[in-house]
Amino acid sequence: MVPMQTPGAAAPLSTAVYADRLDRARAQMRDKNIDVLLLSLGLDLPYITGYHAMPLERLTMLVVPREGEARMVIPRMEAPRVAPQPGVFEIHPWGETENPVEIVARLAREAGATHNVAVGDQMWARFLVELLPLLPGAQYQRADVVTSMRMAKDADEIAALFAAGAAVDRIAGELQAGNIELVGRTEAAVSADLGERILAEGHQVVNFAIVAAGENAASPHHSPGDRVIRKNEILLCDFGGTMNGYCSDITRCVYLGTPPAEVADAYAVLQEAQAAAVAAGVVGAPCEEVDRAARRIITAAGYGDYFFHRTGHGIGMEAHEDPYMVEGNSQPLAAGHAFSVEPGIYVEGKWGMRLEDIVVASHDGPVPMNSARHELVCLDV
Ligand code: ZN
Ligand code: ZN
Ligand code: ZN
């Protein structure tokens, strides 16, 4: 029953910030003829209100009709956790014996907002299924009006991403300097060590700390286990967390000894490809062009079949969010779009490698948020 604070959540911002975001969401609702916006779990809700709902079975939902008051339908027992934002939304608490989905439907009906309904991506399916018969005839769509706003970070959000990025950069620097014990430890032990360092560097949450040795590095999202790290193999570390509401994410590889030509040559290609993709992240370029810039180089060097994931993902309040750097995404990059650039080369059963920075598009060109050394650092072990 103890109300938990949402770990890693940013302190609420000023009411003016949320009022502005809500206004901009409503402007898009008018453009797209959306009657009502329904935001439940996920990060769209705190983006608009400052409130992080716990992922519970009890419904919390912000009901934003195109015209009229926005209301946060929330369990009565959770209501004390909400920082009021006067003029942005009103709190509509519900008691344990009420049906909160009926309340949501009633609020939509009272606002005459029952035809075009936009729902947040991470609402429990259960609530949507229960809502369907209560708003007969409604058309549903994703709440991409908020997604598109969240993509373009403002100056404070960019500063928060930079701070988180600098923190993991320092850890990568320690890794590359040989200051983190590796050989003879298990992947899991090194992963736990990275996790502790992520927290010690000021993050509130560890989102992941992939540590993959040798052949395990060929699995891009390898789960670190009891495999002991040995000399004369590559070690891939991909780690990040959430710091004051914004995420970090970095990948660096080190070689524990002197790499064979096969590995050194592939890494040189990877490094060139990653730099080219960063450089391609200019305002106005389609997201897919970032992917193509990396893939062109990797493919030309003969490793095309060994690079089987997209080049990057957006990052912000979530570690993975829009926009995605993938073939087929022709959305043009805008100033403030923050995203990863992380090509990889993976040879099953042998080795794998990835190099990842976070980059923000700006009118002065792409700005990398990570500056830890990009070459394959070889440790004398
Ligand atoms: Zn990943
Ligand atoms: Zn990563
Ligand atoms: Zn990433």
Coordinates of C-alpha atoms and ligand atoms in Angstrom, one line a residue:
M1 CA 0.0 0.0 0.0
V2 CA 3.0 2.3 0.2
P3 CA 2.8 4.7 -2.7
M4 CA 6.0 4.3 -4.6
Q5 CA 7.7 7.1 -6.4
T6 CA 8.3 6.3 -10.0
P7 CA 12.0 5.7 -10.1
G8 CA 13.9 8.0 -12.4
A9 CA 11.0 10.3 -12.9
A10 CA 11.8 13.9 -13.4
A11 CA 10.5 16.4 -10.8
P12 CA 7.4 18.0 -12.2
L13 CA 8.1 21.0 -14.4
S14 CA 6.3 24.4 -14.2
T15 CA 2.6 24.4 -15.0
A16 CA 3.3 26.7 -18.0
V17 CA 5.3 23.8 -19.7
Y18 CA 2.4 21.4 -19.4
A19 CA -0.1 24.0 -20.4
D20 CA 1.9 24.7 -23.6
R21 CA 2.2 21.0 -24.4
L22 CA -1.5 20.5 -23.9
D23 CA -2.2 23.4 -26.1
R24 CA 0.0 22.0 -28.9
A25 CA -1.6 18.6 -28.5
R26 CA -5.0 20.2 -28.9
A27 CA -3.9 22.1 -32.0
Q28 CA -3.0 18.8 -33.6
M29 CA -6.2 17.3 -32.5
R30 CA -8.1 20.0 -34.4
D31 CA -5.9 19.5 -37.4
K32 CA -6.5 15.8 -37.4
N33 CA -10.1 16.0 -36.3
I34 CA -9.5 14.0 -33.2
D35 CA -12.4 14.3 -30.7
V36 CA -10.7 13.0 -27.6
L37 CA -7.3 11.9 -26.5
L38 CA -7.0 9.1 -23.9
L39 CA -3.6 8.7 -22.2
S40 CA -3.0 6.0 -19.6
L41 CA 0.2 4.2 -18.9
G42 CA 3.4 5.0 -20.7
L43 CA 5.3 8.3 -20.9
D44 CA 2.8 10.4 -22.9
L45 CA 0.8 11.0 -19.6
P46 CA 3.7 12.4 -17.6
Y47 CA 4.9 14.4 -20.7
I48 CA 1.5 16.2 -20.7
T49 CA 0.8 16.3 -17.0
G50 CA 4.0 15.6 -15.0
Y51 CA 2.3 12.5 -13.4
H52 CA 3.7 9.0 -13.8
A53 CA 1.0 6.4 -13.3
M54 CA 2.0 3.2 -11.7
P55 CA 1.5 0.3 -14.0
L56 CA -1.4 -1.1 -12.0
E57 CA -4.6 -2.8 -12.7
R58 CA -6.5 0.2 -11.5
L59 CA -7.2 2.7 -14.3
T60 CA -5.5 6.0 -14.5
M61 CA -6.5 8.0 -17.7
L62 CA -6.2 11.5 -18.8
V63 CA -9.3 12.4 -20.9
V64 CA -8.6 15.3 -23.2
P65 CA -11.6 16.4 -25.3
R66 CA -10.7 18.7 -28.2
E67 CA -12.7 21.4 -26.5
G68 CA -13.3 21.7 -22.7
E69 CA -11.5 20.6 -19.6
A70 CA -9.0 17.8 -19.5
R71 CA -9.6 15.4 -16.6
M72 CA -7.4 12.9 -15.0
V73 CA -9.5 9.9 -14.0
I74 CA -7.5 8.3 -11.2
P75 CA -8.0 5.9 -8.3
R76 CA -8.9 7.9 -5.2
M77 CA -6.0 6.3 -3.3
E78 CA -3.5 7.4 -6.0
A79 CA -4.8 11.0 -6.2
P80 CA -2.6 12.4 -3.4
R81 CA 0.5 11.6 -5.6
V82 CA -0.6 13.9 -8.3
A83 CA 1.0 17.4 -8.4
P84 CA -1.9 19.7 -9.3
Q85 CA -1.4 21.7 -12.5
P86 CA -4.2 24.3 -12.3
G87 CA -5.6 25.1 -15.7
V88 CA -4.0 22.0 -17.3
F89 CA -6.2 19.2 -16.0
E90 CA -8.7 18.5 -13.2
I91 CA -8.5 15.4 -11.1
H92 CA -11.5 13.1 -11.2
P93 CA -11.0 10.5 -8.5
W94 CA -12.9 7.2 -8.6
G95 CA -13.8 4.9 -5.7
E96 CA -13.1 1.2 -5.5
T97 CA -16.7 0.2 -6.4
E98 CA -17.0 2.5 -9.4
N99 CA -16.3 1.4 -13.0
P100 CA -13.6 3.8 -14.2
V101 CA -14.0 2.9 -17.8
E102 CA -17.7 4.0 -17.6
I103 CA -16.5 7.3 -16.2
V104 CA -14.1 7.8 -19.1
A105 CA -16.9 7.0 -21.6
R106 CA -19.2 9.4 -19.8
L107 CA -16.7 12.2 -19.8
A108 CA -16.2 11.7 -23.5
R109 CA -19.9 11.7 -24.2
E110 CA -20.5 14.8 -22.0
A111 CA -17.8 16.6 -24.1
G112 CA -19.5 15.4 -27.4
A113 CA -16.2 13.7 -28.1
T114 CA -17.2 10.2 -29.2
H115 CA -16.3 9.8 -32.9
N116 CA -12.6 10.0 -33.3
V117 CA -10.7 8.6 -30.3
A118 CA -6.9 8.6 -30.0
V119 CA -5.4 6.3 -27.5
G120 CA -1.9 6.1 -26.0
D121 CA 0.2 3.2 -27.1
Q122 CA 0.7 1.7 -23.7
M123 CA -2.9 1.7 -22.4
W124 CA -3.7 -1.8 -21.1
A125 CA -5.6 -3.7 -23.8
R126 CA -8.2 -4.5 -21.1
F127 CA -9.3 -0.9 -20.7
L128 CA -9.6 -0.4 -24.5
V129 CA -11.6 -3.6 -24.8
E130 CA -13.9 -2.5 -22.1
L131 CA -14.3 1.0 -23.6
L132 CA -15.2 -0.3 -27.1
P133 CA -18.9 -1.1 -26.4
L134 CA -19.4 2.0 -24.3
L135 CA -18.6 4.3 -27.3
P136 CA -20.3 2.5 -30.1
G137 CA -19.4 3.7 -33.6
A138 CA -16.2 5.4 -32.5
Q139 CA -13.1 5.2 -34.7
Y140 CA -9.8 4.6 -32.9
Q141 CA -6.3 5.6 -33.7
R142 CA -2.9 5.9 -32.0
A143 CA -2.1 9.0 -30.0
D144 CA 0.7 10.0 -32.4
V145 CA -0.2 13.7 -31.7
V146 CA 1.8 13.3 -28.5
T147 CA 4.4 11.0 -30.0
S148 CA 5.4 13.6 -32.6
M149 CA 5.7 16.3 -29.9
R150 CA 7.9 14.1 -27.8
M151 CA 10.3 13.5 -30.7
A152 CA 11.4 17.1 -30.8
K153 CA 13.1 17.8 -27.5
D154 CA 13.2 21.2 -26.0
A155 CA 16.4 22.8 -24.6
D156 CA 15.8 21.4 -21.1
E157 CA 15.2 17.9 -22.4
I158 CA 18.4 18.0 -24.5
A159 CA 20.3 19.2 -21.5
A160 CA 19.0 16.2 -19.5
L161 CA 20.0 13.8 -22.3
F162 CA 23.4 15.3 -22.4
A163 CA 23.8 14.9 -18.7
A164 CA 22.8 11.3 -18.8
G165 CA 25.1 10.7 -21.8
A166 CA 28.1 12.3 -20.1
A167 CA 27.5 10.0 -17.1
V168 CA 27.6 6.8 -19.2
D169 CA 30.5 8.2 -21.2
R170 CA 32.6 8.3 -18.0
I171 CA 31.8 4.6 -17.3
A172 CA 32.8 3.8 -20.9
G173 CA 36.0 5.7 -20.3
E174 CA 36.7 3.6 -17.2
L175 CA 36.1 0.4 -19.3
Q176 CA 38.5 1.6 -22.0
A177 CA 41.1 2.6 -19.5
G178 CA 41.2 -0.9 -18.1
N179 CA 39.8 0.2 -14.7
I180 CA 36.9 -2.3 -14.7
E181 CA 38.0 -5.8 -13.9
L182 CA 37.0 -8.1 -16.8
V183 CA 39.0 -11.2 -17.4
G184 CA 38.1 -14.1 -15.1
R185 CA 34.7 -12.5 -14.1
T186 CA 31.4 -13.6 -15.5
E187 CA 29.4 -11.4 -17.8
A188 CA 26.7 -11.2 -15.1
A189 CA 29.2 -9.9 -12.6
V190 CA 30.5 -7.2 -15.0
S191 CA 26.9 -6.3 -15.8
A192 CA 26.1 -5.8 -12.2
D193 CA 29.2 -3.7 -11.8
L194 CA 28.1 -1.5 -14.7
G195 CA 24.7 -1.2 -13.1
E196 CA 26.2 0.0 -9.9
R197 CA 28.3 2.5 -11.8
I198 CA 25.3 3.8 -13.7
L199 CA 23.6 4.5 -10.3
A200 CA 26.7 6.0 -8.8
E201 CA 26.9 8.3 -11.8
G202 CA 23.6 9.8 -10.9
H203 CA 21.0 7.7 -12.8
Q204 CA 18.0 6.6 -10.7
V205 CA 17.3 3.5 -12.8
V206 CA 19.5 1.0 -14.7
N207 CA 17.6 0.1 -17.8
F208 CA 20.0 -2.5 -19.1
A209 CA 23.7 -3.5 -19.0
I210 CA 24.4 -6.0 -21.7
V211 CA 27.8 -7.6 -21.4
A212 CA 28.6 -10.1 -24.1
A213 CA 31.9 -11.9 -24.4
G214 CA 33.3 -13.5 -27.6
E215 CA 30.7 -15.5 -29.5
N216 CA 27.9 -14.2 -27.2
A217 CA 28.5 -10.7 -28.7
A218 CA 26.9 -12.1 -31.9
S219 CA 23.5 -11.9 -30.2
P220 CA 22.7 -8.2 -30.1
H221 CA 20.5 -8.3 -27.0
H222 CA 22.4 -11.1 -25.2
S223 CA 21.5 -11.6 -21.6
P224 CA 24.6 -11.6 -19.5
G225 CA 25.1 -14.9 -17.8
D226 CA 27.7 -17.1 -16.1
R227 CA 30.0 -17.2 -19.1
V228 CA 33.5 -16.3 -17.8
I229 CA 35.2 -13.5 -19.8
R230 CA 38.6 -14.7 -21.2
K231 CA 41.7 -13.2 -22.8
N232 CA 41.9 -12.8 -26.5
E233 CA 38.2 -12.1 -27.2
I234 CA 36.0 -9.2 -27.8
L235 CA 33.7 -7.8 -25.1
L236 CA 30.6 -5.8 -26.0
C237 CA 29.1 -3.6 -23.3
D238 CA 25.8 -1.8 -24.1
F239 CA 24.3 0.0 -21.1
G240 CA 22.1 2.8 -20.0
G241 CA 19.7 4.1 -17.5
T242 CA 17.3 6.9 -16.6
M243 CA 18.5 10.0 -15.0
N244 CA 16.0 12.7 -14.0
G245 CA 13.5 11.4 -16.4
Y246 CA 15.8 11.0 -19.5
C247 CA 17.7 8.0 -20.8
S248 CA 21.2 7.2 -21.7
D249 CA 22.4 4.4 -24.0
I250 CA 25.9 3.7 -25.1
T251 CA 27.8 0.7 -26.6
R252 CA 31.5 0.2 -26.6
C253 CA 33.6 -2.9 -27.3
V254 CA 37.0 -3.6 -26.0
Y255 CA 39.4 -6.4 -27.1
L256 CA 41.1 -8.3 -24.3
G257 CA 44.5 -8.7 -25.9
T258 CA 45.6 -8.1 -29.5
P259 CA 42.7 -8.6 -32.0
P260 CA 43.2 -10.9 -35.0
A261 CA 43.1 -9.1 -38.4
E262 CA 39.6 -10.4 -39.0
V263 CA 38.2 -8.6 -36.0
A264 CA 40.3 -5.4 -36.4
D265 CA 39.3 -5.1 -40.1
A266 CA 35.6 -5.6 -39.3
Y267 CA 35.8 -3.0 -36.6
A268 CA 37.4 -0.5 -38.8
V269 CA 34.5 -0.9 -41.2
L270 CA 32.0 -0.6 -38.3
Q271 CA 33.7 2.6 -37.0
E272 CA 33.6 4.2 -40.4
A273 CA 30.0 3.2 -40.9
Q274 CA 29.0 4.6 -37.5
A275 CA 30.7 7.9 -38.2
A276 CA 29.1 8.2 -41.6
A277 CA 25.6 7.5 -40.1
V278 CA 26.2 10.2 -37.4
A279 CA 27.2 12.7 -40.1
A280 CA 24.0 11.8 -42.1
G281 CA 21.8 12.9 -39.2
V282 CA 21.2 16.4 -40.5
V283 CA 18.0 18.3 -40.1
G284 CA 15.7 17.5 -43.1
A285 CA 17.3 14.1 -43.9
P286 CA 14.9 11.2 -43.8
C287 CA 15.5 8.9 -40.9
E288 CA 16.2 6.1 -43.3
E289 CA 19.1 8.0 -44.7
V290 CA 20.9 7.5 -41.4
D291 CA 20.4 3.8 -41.7
R292 CA 21.5 3.8 -45.4
A293 CA 24.7 5.7 -44.6
A294 CA 25.9 3.0 -42.2
R295 CA 24.6 0.1 -44.2
R296 CA 26.2 1.2 -47.5
I297 CA 29.6 1.0 -46.0
I298 CA 29.1 -2.2 -44.1
T299 CA 27.6 -3.8 -47.2
A300 CA 30.3 -2.6 -49.5
A301 CA 32.9 -4.2 -47.2
G302 CA 31.0 -7.5 -47.5
Y303 CA 29.4 -7.6 -44.0
G304 CA 25.9 -6.7 -45.2
D305 CA 24.4 -10.0 -44.0
Y306 CA 25.9 -9.6 -40.6
F307 CA 24.2 -6.3 -39.9
F308 CA 20.6 -7.3 -39.4
H309 CA 19.0 -4.7 -37.3
R310 CA 18.0 -1.0 -37.8
T311 CA 20.7 1.6 -37.2
G312 CA 19.0 3.4 -34.4
H313 CA 16.0 4.4 -32.3
G314 CA 14.8 7.7 -30.8
I315 CA 15.5 8.3 -27.2
G316 CA 14.2 10.6 -24.5
M317 CA 11.9 9.7 -21.6
E318 CA 12.0 6.2 -23.0
A319 CA 15.1 4.3 -24.0
H320 CA 13.5 3.4 -27.3
E321 CA 10.9 5.8 -28.8
D322 CA 10.2 7.4 -32.1
P323 CA 11.8 8.2 -34.5
Y324 CA 13.4 5.0 -35.7
M325 CA 16.4 5.0 -38.1
V326 CA 15.3 2.3 -40.4
E327 CA 14.7 1.8 -44.1
G328 CA 11.1 2.8 -44.9
N329 CA 11.0 5.6 -42.4
S330 CA 11.0 8.7 -44.6
Q331 CA 10.2 11.1 -41.8
P332 CA 12.6 14.0 -42.0
L333 CA 14.8 14.7 -39.0
A334 CA 14.0 17.9 -37.2
A335 CA 16.0 20.0 -34.8
G336 CA 15.7 18.4 -31.4
H337 CA 15.3 14.8 -32.6
A338 CA 17.5 12.7 -30.4
F339 CA 18.4 9.1 -31.6
S340 CA 20.9 6.4 -31.4
V341 CA 23.4 5.5 -34.1
E342 CA 24.4 1.9 -33.5
P343 CA 25.4 -0.3 -36.4
G344 CA 26.7 -3.7 -35.6
I345 CA 28.4 -6.7 -37.3
Y346 CA 27.6 -10.1 -35.9
V347 CA 29.2 -13.4 -36.9
E348 CA 27.3 -16.2 -35.3
G349 CA 29.4 -18.6 -33.2
K350 CA 32.4 -16.3 -33.4
W351 CA 32.1 -12.7 -32.4
G352 CA 30.0 -9.6 -32.6
M353 CA 30.5 -5.8 -32.4
R354 CA 28.4 -2.7 -32.1
L355 CA 29.3 1.0 -31.7
E356 CA 26.6 3.3 -30.4
D357 CA 26.3 7.0 -29.7
I358 CA 23.3 9.2 -29.0
V359 CA 23.0 12.1 -31.4
V360 CA 20.7 15.1 -31.5
A361 CA 19.9 16.8 -34.8
S362 CA 20.4 20.6 -34.7
H363 CA 20.5 23.4 -37.2
D364 CA 24.3 23.4 -36.7
G365 CA 24.4 19.7 -37.8
P366 CA 24.3 16.5 -35.8
V367 CA 25.6 16.8 -32.3
P368 CA 26.9 13.5 -30.7
M369 CA 26.1 13.2 -27.0
N370 CA 28.8 10.6 -26.4
S371 CA 32.5 11.1 -26.8
A372 CA 34.1 8.0 -25.3
R373 CA 36.8 6.8 -27.7
H374 CA 35.3 5.2 -30.8
E375 CA 38.2 2.9 -31.9
L376 CA 38.4 -0.7 -30.7
V377 CA 40.4 -0.2 -27.5
C378 CA 42.7 -3.2 -26.9
L379 CA 43.4 -3.9 -23.2
D380 CA 46.7 -5.4 -22.1
V381 CA 45.3 -8.2 -19.9
Ligands
ZN1 ZN 19.4 -2.5 -28.5
ZN2 ZN 22.4 0.5 -26.5
ZN3 ZN 20.3 1.9 -28.3

